[in-house]
Amino acid sequence: MFTYLLSIGLMTTVIADAPHFEPKPLPYPYDALSPAISEETMRYHHDKHYVGYILKLNELTAGTPYAAMPLEQIILESDGPLFNNAAQVWNHEFFFEQLTPKPHDGPKGPLLEAINRDFGSLDGLHTAIKDAAAALFGSGWVWLVENDQGELSILSTRNAGTPIRHGVKPLLTLDVWEHAYYIDYRNRRAEAVAATWRLIDWRVVEKRYEEEREQ
Ligand code: MN
């Protein structure tokens, strides 16, 4: 009986202390995006930077009501270091998910129609993203977003900034923090953005767009 109660007590302790947020593995091998993005960059980006935000998030939320909240709710209700780490976790999972090592076509269907309507063409969207990445001073993210009227536009956010706090639906993002490209491209941000553009999994972006349209 004593052993049983001790076991229950230990289990409870373990569950209460278990980290709320677990890192998601990359959806492809670390070297899959090479040479556009090297294995070394992906190991640092995922295992050091992204996992680092997870560990910090768990540390900051431990023993607080935030430990039981979904990530999106923390992002909406926090500021300072808690917001920074929560938003960086969300932004990175969104970024890693939309890259692919496989040869693929560009966007199709309703997403392509919306891109043509609001940017003139896929090249027009690419130019708008390149310009926004070049104009963003310091670290941040460049996003393709959809507003509640269904219009697409480019949003640049500084540091951990995320569209979740801007009331728009994110469809696609480019990480323009130096840690995303400095090993491979040094200070050549434009080259890094161009290389990442060619790795975008448009099937994932189309799915995000369709999910928005169904709401
Ligand atoms: Mn990053």
Coordinates of C-alpha atoms and ligand atoms in Angstrom, one line a residue:
M1 CA 0.0 0.0 0.0
F2 CA 2.8 2.4 1.0
T3 CA 4.6 1.6 -2.3
Y4 CA 1.4 2.2 -4.2
L5 CA 0.8 5.6 -2.6
L6 CA 4.5 6.5 -3.1
S7 CA 4.2 5.5 -6.8
I8 CA 1.1 7.7 -7.3
G9 CA 2.8 10.5 -5.5
L10 CA 5.9 10.2 -7.7
M11 CA 3.7 10.0 -10.8
T12 CA 1.8 13.2 -9.8
T13 CA 5.1 15.0 -9.2
V14 CA 6.5 13.9 -12.5
I15 CA 3.3 15.0 -14.4
A16 CA 3.2 18.3 -12.6
D17 CA 6.9 19.0 -13.4
A18 CA 6.7 17.7 -17.0
P19 CA 7.6 20.4 -19.5
H20 CA 4.4 21.7 -21.1
F21 CA 6.0 22.4 -24.4
E22 CA 7.9 19.8 -26.4
P23 CA 10.0 20.6 -29.5
K24 CA 8.7 19.3 -32.8
P25 CA 11.2 17.4 -34.9
L26 CA 12.0 18.8 -38.3
P27 CA 9.6 17.3 -40.9
Y28 CA 12.7 16.3 -43.1
P29 CA 16.3 15.3 -42.3
Y30 CA 18.8 18.0 -41.2
D31 CA 20.7 17.8 -44.5
A32 CA 17.6 17.6 -46.7
L33 CA 17.7 21.3 -47.7
S34 CA 21.4 21.3 -48.6
P35 CA 23.1 23.1 -50.3
A36 CA 20.5 25.9 -50.2
I37 CA 20.4 25.6 -46.4
S38 CA 23.3 23.5 -45.0
E39 CA 23.0 20.7 -42.4
E40 CA 25.1 22.8 -40.0
T41 CA 22.6 25.8 -40.3
M42 CA 19.6 23.5 -39.7
R43 CA 21.2 21.9 -36.7
Y44 CA 21.9 25.3 -35.1
H45 CA 18.6 26.7 -36.2
H46 CA 16.5 23.8 -34.9
D47 CA 18.4 22.3 -32.1
K48 CA 20.0 25.4 -30.6
H49 CA 17.8 28.4 -31.4
Y50 CA 14.3 26.8 -31.7
V51 CA 14.8 24.3 -28.9
G52 CA 16.4 27.1 -26.8
Y53 CA 13.1 29.1 -27.1
I54 CA 11.2 25.9 -26.0
L55 CA 13.4 25.4 -22.9
K56 CA 13.1 29.1 -22.0
L57 CA 9.3 29.0 -22.5
N58 CA 9.1 26.0 -20.1
E59 CA 11.2 27.8 -17.6
L60 CA 9.2 31.0 -17.7
T61 CA 5.8 29.2 -17.6
A62 CA 6.6 26.6 -14.9
G63 CA 4.3 26.9 -11.9
T64 CA 2.2 29.7 -13.5
P65 CA -1.2 29.6 -15.2
Y66 CA 0.6 29.9 -18.6
A67 CA 1.8 26.3 -18.2
A68 CA -1.7 25.0 -19.0
M69 CA -2.4 27.5 -21.9
P70 CA -2.2 26.8 -25.6
L71 CA 0.8 28.5 -27.2
E72 CA -1.5 30.9 -29.2
Q73 CA -3.2 32.1 -26.0
I74 CA 0.2 32.8 -24.3
I75 CA 1.2 34.9 -27.4
L76 CA -2.0 36.9 -27.2
E77 CA -1.8 37.5 -23.4
S78 CA 1.9 38.0 -22.7
D79 CA 4.6 40.6 -23.1
G80 CA 8.4 40.8 -22.6
P81 CA 10.4 37.6 -22.4
L82 CA 7.4 35.3 -22.2
F83 CA 5.9 36.7 -25.4
N84 CA 9.3 36.7 -27.1
N85 CA 9.9 33.0 -26.4
A86 CA 6.3 31.8 -27.1
A87 CA 6.1 33.7 -30.4
Q88 CA 9.5 32.5 -31.5
V89 CA 8.4 28.9 -30.9
W90 CA 5.3 29.4 -32.9
N91 CA 7.1 31.3 -35.7
H92 CA 9.8 28.7 -36.1
E93 CA 7.3 25.7 -36.2
F94 CA 5.4 27.6 -38.9
F95 CA 8.6 28.3 -40.8
F96 CA 10.1 24.8 -40.7
E97 CA 6.8 23.2 -41.7
Q98 CA 6.6 25.1 -45.0
L99 CA 10.0 24.1 -46.4
T100 CA 10.6 21.0 -48.6
P101 CA 13.6 19.3 -50.1
K102 CA 11.4 17.8 -52.9
P103 CA 11.1 19.3 -56.4
H104 CA 7.8 21.0 -56.6
D105 CA 5.6 23.4 -58.6
G106 CA 4.6 26.9 -57.6
P107 CA 1.2 27.7 -56.1
K108 CA -2.0 26.6 -57.9
G109 CA -5.7 27.1 -57.7
P110 CA -7.4 29.6 -55.4
L111 CA -4.1 30.6 -53.8
L112 CA -2.5 31.4 -57.1
E113 CA -5.6 33.4 -58.2
A114 CA -5.4 35.5 -55.0
I115 CA -1.6 36.1 -55.5
N116 CA -2.3 37.2 -59.1
R117 CA -5.1 39.4 -57.9
D118 CA -3.1 41.1 -55.1
F119 CA 0.5 41.0 -56.4
G120 CA 0.0 40.8 -60.2
S121 CA 1.8 37.5 -60.4
L122 CA 4.0 35.1 -58.4
D123 CA 7.0 37.1 -59.5
G124 CA 5.2 40.2 -58.0
L125 CA 4.8 38.4 -54.7
H126 CA 8.5 37.3 -54.8
T127 CA 9.6 40.9 -55.4
A128 CA 7.4 42.2 -52.6
I129 CA 8.9 39.6 -50.2
K130 CA 12.5 40.4 -51.3
D131 CA 11.9 44.1 -50.9
A132 CA 10.4 43.6 -47.4
A133 CA 13.3 41.4 -46.3
A134 CA 15.9 44.0 -47.6
A135 CA 14.0 46.8 -45.8
L136 CA 13.7 45.1 -42.5
F137 CA 16.3 46.6 -40.2
G138 CA 17.8 44.1 -37.7
S139 CA 16.1 40.8 -36.9
G140 CA 12.6 39.7 -37.8
W141 CA 10.2 38.0 -40.1
V142 CA 8.6 38.7 -43.4
W143 CA 5.1 37.2 -43.8
L144 CA 2.5 36.7 -46.5
V145 CA -0.8 37.3 -44.7
E146 CA -4.5 37.3 -45.4
N147 CA -6.9 39.9 -43.7
D148 CA -10.5 39.2 -42.8
Q149 CA -11.6 40.7 -46.2
G150 CA -9.6 37.9 -47.9
E151 CA -6.9 40.3 -49.2
L152 CA -3.3 39.2 -49.3
S153 CA -0.4 41.5 -48.2
I154 CA 3.1 41.5 -46.9
L155 CA 3.7 42.0 -43.2
S156 CA 7.1 42.6 -41.7
T157 CA 7.5 42.0 -37.9
R158 CA 10.5 42.9 -35.8
N159 CA 12.2 40.4 -33.5
A160 CA 9.6 37.9 -32.3
G161 CA 6.7 39.7 -33.8
T162 CA 4.0 37.5 -35.2
P163 CA 0.8 37.9 -37.2
I164 CA -1.2 36.3 -34.4
R165 CA -1.0 39.7 -32.7
H166 CA -2.0 41.6 -35.8
G167 CA -5.4 40.0 -36.4
V168 CA -4.4 38.5 -39.8
K169 CA -3.9 35.0 -41.0
P170 CA -0.3 34.0 -41.7
L171 CA 0.2 31.9 -44.9
L172 CA 4.0 32.0 -45.4
T173 CA 7.0 33.4 -43.6
L174 CA 10.7 34.0 -44.2
D175 CA 13.0 34.0 -41.2
V176 CA 15.3 37.0 -41.6
W177 CA 17.2 36.7 -38.3
E178 CA 20.9 36.4 -39.0
H179 CA 21.0 33.0 -37.2
A180 CA 18.8 31.6 -40.1
Y181 CA 21.5 32.3 -42.8
Y182 CA 24.8 33.6 -41.4
I183 CA 26.7 30.2 -41.5
D184 CA 25.8 29.7 -45.2
Y185 CA 25.5 33.3 -46.6
R186 CA 27.3 35.5 -44.1
N187 CA 25.8 39.0 -44.6
R188 CA 24.2 38.2 -47.9
R189 CA 20.6 38.3 -46.8
A190 CA 19.1 38.7 -50.3
E191 CA 20.8 35.5 -51.4
A192 CA 19.5 33.6 -48.4
V193 CA 16.0 34.8 -49.0
A194 CA 16.2 33.8 -52.7
A195 CA 17.4 30.3 -51.7
T196 CA 14.7 29.8 -49.1
W197 CA 12.0 31.0 -51.6
R198 CA 12.9 28.0 -53.8
L199 CA 12.4 25.6 -50.9
I200 CA 8.8 26.7 -50.1
D201 CA 6.3 23.9 -50.0
W202 CA 3.4 25.5 -51.8
R203 CA 1.2 22.5 -50.9
V204 CA 1.5 23.5 -47.3
V205 CA 0.8 27.2 -48.1
E206 CA -2.3 26.2 -50.2
K207 CA -3.5 24.1 -47.3
R208 CA -3.2 27.1 -44.9
Y209 CA -5.0 29.3 -47.4
E210 CA -7.8 26.8 -47.8
E211 CA -8.2 26.4 -44.0
E212 CA -8.8 30.1 -43.8
R213 CA -11.4 30.1 -46.6
E214 CA -13.4 27.4 -44.9
Q215 CA -13.8 29.4 -41.7
Ligands
MN1 MN 15.1 31.5 -36.7

